[in-house]
Amino acid sequence: MPPKKGGQNGFYYFFIELRQKHPNLYRTNEQAASAAGPLWKEMDAEKRRPYDEKARLLKNKEKVRYTSSGQNVEVLQRQQEQERRKIQDMKEEIENTVLAALEANTLVDKEFHVIHINYFCVCHKQYYPAEISVVRWNLRSGVKDDNVFHMMCKPGSLPVGYSAEAIKISEDTHKIPPPCSPERNIKDVAFALEKFIAVSTQVFSKLNTSTLLCDVIKLLVLNLHQRF
């Protein structure tokens, strides 16, 4: 009973096992398959299950594709699709916010916040921030001096093994030297940020559900004082 095209079946792994157990008796796959045929026919589904399951798992494994850098193609495509949807959701939220303000005739006084964060490194989804800036503005007044927030962050000692990553990120982006002391001010940053954003709006309480914030900013803005 030859294996089916498109991948080996359960019988294949059964007669291969038989040959491995009796190498002197069955010197070729053909001999092992011939001897295994009658035995396979007598086996019920329960006894065949381990071999059929092995065939199924290995067949699925063969279908997995990888990029030249070793990334799972299916996983990579799924991540790209999630990112595309996230960007689309962000655009739709902006459009809906503007349209709602237009209909309510409040667009010129509608407050918007622009948030920017630089970080040193990320370890197990925990970001070590370098600085954070927020600008609050509207169409009527633009940006006033008291509507700008900026603080340098002291995240403490970086995790072991991440100094090189922090140096590279610093050199490639914000140019802020990585921390060299365990000093921290993250709680102060979090409280000051919450106070600034909550001065005239309830934006801070809505950040957790907003699609306008990327994962980095959500983690840093919403959980700063919890993580450090």
PDB file of C-alpha atoms in Angstrom:
ATOM      1  CA  MET A   1       0.000   0.000   0.000  1.00  0.00           C
ATOM      2  CA  PRO A   2       2.026   2.996  -1.216  1.00  0.00           C
ATOM      3  CA  PRO A   3       1.713   6.348   0.517  1.00  0.00           C
ATOM      4  CA  LYS A   4      -0.807   8.787  -0.890  1.00  0.00           C
ATOM      5  CA  LYS A   5       0.344  11.634  -3.071  1.00  0.00           C
ATOM      6  CA  GLY A   6       0.663  15.005  -1.385  1.00  0.00           C
ATOM      7  CA  GLY A   7       2.205  13.614   1.810  1.00  0.00           C
ATOM      8  CA  GLN A   8       2.820  10.391   3.739  1.00  0.00           C
ATOM      9  CA  ASN A   9      -0.172   8.657   5.322  1.00  0.00           C
ATOM     10  CA  GLY A  10      -0.480   6.776   8.599  1.00  0.00           C
ATOM     11  CA  PHE A  11       0.381   3.443   6.997  1.00  0.00           C
ATOM     12  CA  TYR A  12       3.716   4.832   5.849  1.00  0.00           C
ATOM     13  CA  TYR A  13       4.794   5.623   9.412  1.00  0.00           C
ATOM     14  CA  PHE A  14       3.512   2.232  10.554  1.00  0.00           C
ATOM     15  CA  PHE A  15       5.654   0.209   8.142  1.00  0.00           C
ATOM     16  CA  ILE A  16       8.655   2.495   8.714  1.00  0.00           C
ATOM     17  CA  GLU A  17       8.355   1.741  12.424  1.00  0.00           C
ATOM     18  CA  LEU A  18       8.072  -1.971  11.630  1.00  0.00           C
ATOM     19  CA  ARG A  19      11.251  -1.847   9.570  1.00  0.00           C
ATOM     20  CA  GLN A  20      13.095   0.029  12.328  1.00  0.00           C
ATOM     21  CA  LYS A  21      12.088  -2.636  14.842  1.00  0.00           C
ATOM     22  CA  HIS A  22      13.205  -5.473  12.548  1.00  0.00           C
ATOM     23  CA  PRO A  23      16.052  -4.093  10.389  1.00  0.00           C
ATOM     24  CA  ASN A  24      17.471  -7.534   9.632  1.00  0.00           C
ATOM     25  CA  LEU A  25      14.115  -8.921   8.557  1.00  0.00           C
ATOM     26  CA  TYR A  26      13.027  -6.026   6.340  1.00  0.00           C
ATOM     27  CA  ARG A  27      15.933  -4.492   4.441  1.00  0.00           C
ATOM     28  CA  THR A  28      13.841  -2.260   2.158  1.00  0.00           C
ATOM     29  CA  ASN A  29      10.708  -0.164   2.489  1.00  0.00           C
ATOM     30  CA  GLU A  30       8.987  -2.404  -0.038  1.00  0.00           C
ATOM     31  CA  GLN A  31       9.585  -5.482   2.118  1.00  0.00           C
ATOM     32  CA  ALA A  32       8.363  -3.698   5.246  1.00  0.00           C
ATOM     33  CA  ALA A  33       5.277  -2.332   3.466  1.00  0.00           C
ATOM     34  CA  SER A  34       4.398  -5.760   2.095  1.00  0.00           C
ATOM     35  CA  ALA A  35       4.600  -7.340   5.539  1.00  0.00           C
ATOM     36  CA  ALA A  36       2.798  -4.436   7.223  1.00  0.00           C
ATOM     37  CA  GLY A  37      -0.186  -4.476   4.834  1.00  0.00           C
ATOM     38  CA  PRO A  38      -2.082  -7.395   6.435  1.00  0.00           C
ATOM     39  CA  LEU A  39      -1.291  -6.113   9.934  1.00  0.00           C
ATOM     40  CA  TRP A  40      -2.605  -2.650   9.073  1.00  0.00           C
ATOM     41  CA  LYS A  41      -5.872  -4.081   7.739  1.00  0.00           C
ATOM     42  CA  GLU A  42      -6.484  -5.870  11.029  1.00  0.00           C
ATOM     43  CA  MET A  43      -5.875  -2.730  13.121  1.00  0.00           C
ATOM     44  CA  ASP A  44      -8.925  -0.752  14.260  1.00  0.00           C
ATOM     45  CA  ALA A  45      -9.123   3.056  14.166  1.00  0.00           C
ATOM     46  CA  GLU A  46      -7.867   3.393  17.734  1.00  0.00           C
ATOM     47  CA  LYS A  47      -4.665   1.473  17.003  1.00  0.00           C
ATOM     48  CA  ARG A  48      -4.127   3.401  13.778  1.00  0.00           C
ATOM     49  CA  ARG A  49      -4.685   6.753  15.466  1.00  0.00           C
ATOM     50  CA  PRO A  50      -1.049   7.454  16.558  1.00  0.00           C
ATOM     51  CA  TYR A  51       0.231   6.890  13.029  1.00  0.00           C
ATOM     52  CA  ASP A  52      -2.556   8.871  11.367  1.00  0.00           C
ATOM     53  CA  GLU A  53      -2.038  11.713  13.831  1.00  0.00           C
ATOM     54  CA  LYS A  54       1.692  11.770  13.139  1.00  0.00           C
ATOM     55  CA  ALA A  55       1.005  11.918   9.406  1.00  0.00           C
ATOM     56  CA  ARG A  56      -1.444  14.776   9.881  1.00  0.00           C
ATOM     57  CA  LEU A  57       0.918  16.815  12.052  1.00  0.00           C
ATOM     58  CA  LEU A  58       3.893  16.369   9.744  1.00  0.00           C
ATOM     59  CA  LYS A  59       1.777  17.156   6.695  1.00  0.00           C
ATOM     60  CA  ASN A  60       0.647  20.431   8.268  1.00  0.00           C
ATOM     61  CA  LYS A  61       4.222  21.218   9.243  1.00  0.00           C
ATOM     62  CA  GLU A  62       5.343  20.791   5.650  1.00  0.00           C
ATOM     63  CA  LYS A  63       2.856  23.478   4.606  1.00  0.00           C
ATOM     64  CA  VAL A  64       4.439  26.114   6.828  1.00  0.00           C
ATOM     65  CA  ARG A  65       6.383  28.686   4.809  1.00  0.00           C
ATOM     66  CA  TYR A  66       9.197  30.859   6.110  1.00  0.00           C
ATOM     67  CA  THR A  67      10.877  34.020   4.909  1.00  0.00           C
ATOM     68  CA  SER A  68      14.612  34.183   4.212  1.00  0.00           C
ATOM     69  CA  SER A  69      15.073  35.525   7.756  1.00  0.00           C
ATOM     70  CA  GLY A  70      13.227  32.557   9.296  1.00  0.00           C
ATOM     71  CA  GLN A  71       9.888  34.252  10.029  1.00  0.00           C
ATOM     72  CA  ASN A  72       6.679  32.277   9.665  1.00  0.00           C
ATOM     73  CA  VAL A  73       5.014  33.696   6.540  1.00  0.00           C
ATOM     74  CA  GLU A  74       1.474  33.077   7.801  1.00  0.00           C
ATOM     75  CA  VAL A  75       2.181  34.754  11.145  1.00  0.00           C
ATOM     76  CA  LEU A  76       3.885  37.674   9.401  1.00  0.00           C
ATOM     77  CA  GLN A  77       0.950  38.156   7.030  1.00  0.00           C
ATOM     78  CA  ARG A  78      -1.474  38.028   9.951  1.00  0.00           C
ATOM     79  CA  GLN A  79       0.523  40.687  11.807  1.00  0.00           C
ATOM     80  CA  GLN A  80       0.609  42.884   8.711  1.00  0.00           C
ATOM     81  CA  GLU A  81      -3.153  42.552   8.311  1.00  0.00           C
ATOM     82  CA  GLN A  82      -3.692  43.462  11.972  1.00  0.00           C
ATOM     83  CA  GLU A  83      -1.489  46.528  11.525  1.00  0.00           C
ATOM     84  CA  ARG A  84      -3.388  47.506   8.375  1.00  0.00           C
ATOM     85  CA  ARG A  85      -6.708  47.214  10.205  1.00  0.00           C
ATOM     86  CA  LYS A  86      -5.361  49.211  13.141  1.00  0.00           C
ATOM     87  CA  ILE A  87      -4.329  52.055  10.834  1.00  0.00           C
ATOM     88  CA  GLN A  88      -7.711  51.913   9.112  1.00  0.00           C
ATOM     89  CA  ASP A  89      -9.481  52.049  12.491  1.00  0.00           C
ATOM     90  CA  MET A  90      -7.384  55.071  13.452  1.00  0.00           C
ATOM     91  CA  LYS A  91      -8.358  56.899  10.270  1.00  0.00           C
ATOM     92  CA  GLU A  92     -12.027  56.071  10.788  1.00  0.00           C
ATOM     93  CA  GLU A  93     -11.930  57.277  14.400  1.00  0.00           C
ATOM     94  CA  ILE A  94     -10.388  60.580  13.333  1.00  0.00           C
ATOM     95  CA  GLU A  95     -12.977  61.013  10.598  1.00  0.00           C
ATOM     96  CA  ASN A  96     -15.876  60.162  12.918  1.00  0.00           C
ATOM     97  CA  THR A  97     -14.573  62.541  15.588  1.00  0.00           C
ATOM     98  CA  VAL A  98     -14.318  65.415  13.117  1.00  0.00           C
ATOM     99  CA  LEU A  99     -17.729  64.710  11.568  1.00  0.00           C
ATOM    100  CA  ALA A 100     -19.396  64.537  14.988  1.00  0.00           C
ATOM    101  CA  ALA A 101     -17.863  67.888  15.955  1.00  0.00           C
ATOM    102  CA  LEU A 102     -18.973  69.401  12.643  1.00  0.00           C
ATOM    103  CA  GLU A 103     -22.547  68.254  13.142  1.00  0.00           C
ATOM    104  CA  ALA A 104     -22.533  69.664  16.671  1.00  0.00           C
ATOM    105  CA  ASN A 105     -20.988  72.912  15.401  1.00  0.00           C
ATOM    106  CA  THR A 106     -18.116  72.558  17.906  1.00  0.00           C
ATOM    107  CA  LEU A 107     -15.205  71.706  15.625  1.00  0.00           C
ATOM    108  CA  VAL A 108     -13.321  75.002  16.070  1.00  0.00           C
ATOM    109  CA  ASP A 109     -13.229  74.485  19.846  1.00  0.00           C
ATOM    110  CA  LYS A 110     -12.728  70.716  19.776  1.00  0.00           C
ATOM    111  CA  GLU A 111      -9.534  69.828  21.625  1.00  0.00           C
ATOM    112  CA  PHE A 112      -7.029  67.420  20.116  1.00  0.00           C
ATOM    113  CA  HIS A 113      -3.909  65.900  21.662  1.00  0.00           C
ATOM    114  CA  VAL A 114      -0.738  64.928  19.828  1.00  0.00           C
ATOM    115  CA  ILE A 115       1.385  62.510  21.863  1.00  0.00           C
ATOM    116  CA  HIS A 116       4.975  61.543  21.097  1.00  0.00           C
ATOM    117  CA  ILE A 117       7.193  59.199  23.099  1.00  0.00           C
ATOM    118  CA  ASN A 118      10.803  58.122  22.675  1.00  0.00           C
ATOM    119  CA  TYR A 119      12.089  55.031  24.443  1.00  0.00           C
ATOM    120  CA  PHE A 120      15.403  53.316  25.121  1.00  0.00           C
ATOM    121  CA  CYS A 121      14.434  49.672  24.688  1.00  0.00           C
ATOM    122  CA  VAL A 122      11.620  47.161  25.057  1.00  0.00           C
ATOM    123  CA  CYS A 123      11.847  43.968  27.098  1.00  0.00           C
ATOM    124  CA  HIS A 124       8.942  41.508  27.329  1.00  0.00           C
ATOM    125  CA  LYS A 125       6.513  44.182  26.085  1.00  0.00           C
ATOM    126  CA  GLN A 126       7.734  46.626  28.739  1.00  0.00           C
ATOM    127  CA  TYR A 127       9.002  49.880  27.274  1.00  0.00           C
ATOM    128  CA  TYR A 128      11.675  51.955  28.992  1.00  0.00           C
ATOM    129  CA  PRO A 129      10.796  55.584  28.107  1.00  0.00           C
ATOM    130  CA  ALA A 130      13.290  58.342  27.361  1.00  0.00           C
ATOM    131  CA  GLU A 131      10.936  61.325  27.027  1.00  0.00           C
ATOM    132  CA  ILE A 132       7.287  62.136  26.456  1.00  0.00           C
ATOM    133  CA  SER A 133       5.658  65.161  24.853  1.00  0.00           C
ATOM    134  CA  VAL A 134       2.015  66.156  24.471  1.00  0.00           C
ATOM    135  CA  VAL A 135       0.510  69.107  22.620  1.00  0.00           C
ATOM    136  CA  ARG A 136      -3.094  70.183  23.207  1.00  0.00           C
ATOM    137  CA  TRP A 137      -4.635  72.359  20.489  1.00  0.00           C
ATOM    138  CA  ASN A 138      -7.811  73.402  18.715  1.00  0.00           C
ATOM    139  CA  LEU A 139      -8.614  75.242  15.499  1.00  0.00           C
ATOM    140  CA  ARG A 140      -9.655  78.465  17.214  1.00  0.00           C
ATOM    141  CA  SER A 141      -6.627  79.019  19.449  1.00  0.00           C
ATOM    142  CA  GLY A 142      -3.985  76.788  17.925  1.00  0.00           C
ATOM    143  CA  VAL A 143      -1.254  75.819  20.403  1.00  0.00           C
ATOM    144  CA  LYS A 144      -0.710  77.982  23.475  1.00  0.00           C
ATOM    145  CA  ASP A 145       2.320  77.885  25.754  1.00  0.00           C
ATOM    146  CA  ASP A 146       0.401  76.277  28.613  1.00  0.00           C
ATOM    147  CA  ASN A 147      -0.886  73.573  26.261  1.00  0.00           C
ATOM    148  CA  VAL A 148       2.504  71.925  25.829  1.00  0.00           C
ATOM    149  CA  PHE A 149       3.760  69.117  28.075  1.00  0.00           C
ATOM    150  CA  HIS A 150       7.272  67.677  28.006  1.00  0.00           C
ATOM    151  CA  MET A 151       9.259  65.613  30.497  1.00  0.00           C
ATOM    152  CA  MET A 152      12.470  63.641  30.342  1.00  0.00           C
ATOM    153  CA  CYS A 153      12.098  60.143  31.747  1.00  0.00           C
ATOM    154  CA  LYS A 154      14.397  58.272  34.091  1.00  0.00           C
ATOM    155  CA  PRO A 155      13.349  54.609  33.842  1.00  0.00           C
ATOM    156  CA  GLY A 156      16.095  53.314  36.127  1.00  0.00           C
ATOM    157  CA  SER A 157      18.538  50.577  35.212  1.00  0.00           C
ATOM    158  CA  LEU A 158      17.856  48.877  31.901  1.00  0.00           C
ATOM    159  CA  PRO A 159      17.372  45.092  31.860  1.00  0.00           C
ATOM    160  CA  VAL A 160      20.534  43.027  31.564  1.00  0.00           C
ATOM    161  CA  GLY A 161      21.564  42.488  27.954  1.00  0.00           C
ATOM    162  CA  TYR A 162      19.671  45.458  26.489  1.00  0.00           C
ATOM    163  CA  SER A 163      22.362  48.137  26.614  1.00  0.00           C
ATOM    164  CA  ALA A 164      23.382  47.575  22.984  1.00  0.00           C
ATOM    165  CA  GLU A 165      19.767  47.874  21.818  1.00  0.00           C
ATOM    166  CA  ALA A 166      19.309  51.068  23.845  1.00  0.00           C
ATOM    167  CA  ILE A 167      22.471  52.595  22.373  1.00  0.00           C
ATOM    168  CA  LYS A 168      21.417  51.730  18.824  1.00  0.00           C
ATOM    169  CA  ILE A 169      17.893  53.132  19.279  1.00  0.00           C
ATOM    170  CA  SER A 170      19.386  56.276  20.799  1.00  0.00           C
ATOM    171  CA  GLU A 171      21.876  56.767  17.967  1.00  0.00           C
ATOM    172  CA  ASP A 172      19.296  56.038  15.251  1.00  0.00           C
ATOM    173  CA  THR A 173      16.462  58.173  16.654  1.00  0.00           C
ATOM    174  CA  HIS A 174      16.262  60.508  19.637  1.00  0.00           C
ATOM    175  CA  LYS A 175      19.999  60.877  20.531  1.00  0.00           C
ATOM    176  CA  ILE A 176      19.214  60.769  24.271  1.00  0.00           C
ATOM    177  CA  PRO A 177      21.992  58.928  26.161  1.00  0.00           C
ATOM    178  CA  PRO A 178      20.776  55.684  27.787  1.00  0.00           C
ATOM    179  CA  PRO A 179      20.469  55.829  31.590  1.00  0.00           C
ATOM    180  CA  CYS A 180      23.532  54.905  33.618  1.00  0.00           C
ATOM    181  CA  SER A 181      21.942  55.044  37.091  1.00  0.00           C
ATOM    182  CA  PRO A 182      18.993  53.343  38.852  1.00  0.00           C
ATOM    183  CA  GLU A 183      17.257  56.704  39.413  1.00  0.00           C
ATOM    184  CA  ARG A 184      13.570  56.696  38.440  1.00  0.00           C
ATOM    185  CA  ASN A 185      10.963  59.404  37.972  1.00  0.00           C
ATOM    186  CA  ILE A 186       8.327  57.432  36.073  1.00  0.00           C
ATOM    187  CA  LYS A 187       5.603  57.852  38.692  1.00  0.00           C
ATOM    188  CA  ASP A 188       6.130  61.606  38.639  1.00  0.00           C
ATOM    189  CA  VAL A 189       5.893  61.587  34.839  1.00  0.00           C
ATOM    190  CA  ALA A 190       2.692  59.540  34.897  1.00  0.00           C
ATOM    191  CA  PHE A 191       0.972  61.759  37.455  1.00  0.00           C
ATOM    192  CA  ALA A 192       2.064  64.980  35.719  1.00  0.00           C
ATOM    193  CA  LEU A 193       0.866  63.652  32.373  1.00  0.00           C
ATOM    194  CA  GLU A 194      -2.511  62.632  33.750  1.00  0.00           C
ATOM    195  CA  LYS A 195      -2.924  66.054  35.361  1.00  0.00           C
ATOM    196  CA  PHE A 196      -2.033  67.843  32.117  1.00  0.00           C
ATOM    197  CA  ILE A 197      -4.401  65.847  29.905  1.00  0.00           C
ATOM    198  CA  ALA A 198      -7.257  65.941  32.411  1.00  0.00           C
ATOM    199  CA  VAL A 199      -7.160  69.736  32.871  1.00  0.00           C
ATOM    200  CA  SER A 200     -10.047  70.461  30.536  1.00  0.00           C
ATOM    201  CA  THR A 201     -11.000  67.119  29.027  1.00  0.00           C
ATOM    202  CA  GLN A 202     -11.727  63.521  29.918  1.00  0.00           C
ATOM    203  CA  VAL A 203      -9.321  62.236  27.298  1.00  0.00           C
ATOM    204  CA  PHE A 204      -7.122  60.396  29.764  1.00  0.00           C
ATOM    205  CA  SER A 205      -9.945  58.123  30.905  1.00  0.00           C
ATOM    206  CA  LYS A 206     -10.674  57.220  27.280  1.00  0.00           C
ATOM    207  CA  LEU A 207      -7.134  56.364  26.231  1.00  0.00           C
ATOM    208  CA  ASN A 208      -7.535  52.683  27.036  1.00  0.00           C
ATOM    209  CA  THR A 209     -10.205  52.196  24.356  1.00  0.00           C
ATOM    210  CA  SER A 210      -8.885  54.627  21.764  1.00  0.00           C
ATOM    211  CA  THR A 211      -7.588  53.148  18.517  1.00  0.00           C
ATOM    212  CA  LEU A 212      -5.644  56.355  17.911  1.00  0.00           C
ATOM    213  CA  LEU A 213      -2.884  55.231  20.248  1.00  0.00           C
ATOM    214  CA  CYS A 214      -0.305  52.663  19.213  1.00  0.00           C
ATOM    215  CA  ASP A 215       0.581  49.879  21.654  1.00  0.00           C
ATOM    216  CA  VAL A 216       3.769  51.651  22.744  1.00  0.00           C
ATOM    217  CA  ILE A 217       1.964  54.797  23.864  1.00  0.00           C
ATOM    218  CA  LYS A 218      -0.869  52.863  25.523  1.00  0.00           C
ATOM    219  CA  LEU A 219       1.598  50.903  27.625  1.00  0.00           C
ATOM    220  CA  LEU A 220       3.574  53.971  28.584  1.00  0.00           C
ATOM    221  CA  VAL A 221       0.732  56.406  29.143  1.00  0.00           C
ATOM    222  CA  LEU A 222      -1.759  54.145  30.868  1.00  0.00           C
ATOM    223  CA  ASN A 223       0.516  51.882  32.887  1.00  0.00           C
ATOM    224  CA  LEU A 224       3.610  53.943  33.669  1.00  0.00           C
ATOM    225  CA  HIS A 225       3.047  54.067  37.411  1.00  0.00           C
ATOM    226  CA  GLN A 226       1.988  50.402  37.513  1.00  0.00           C
ATOM    227  CA  ARG A 227       5.013  49.068  35.637  1.00  0.00           C
ATOM    228  CA  PHE A 228       7.674  51.021  37.466  1.00  0.00           C
TER     229      PHE A 228
END
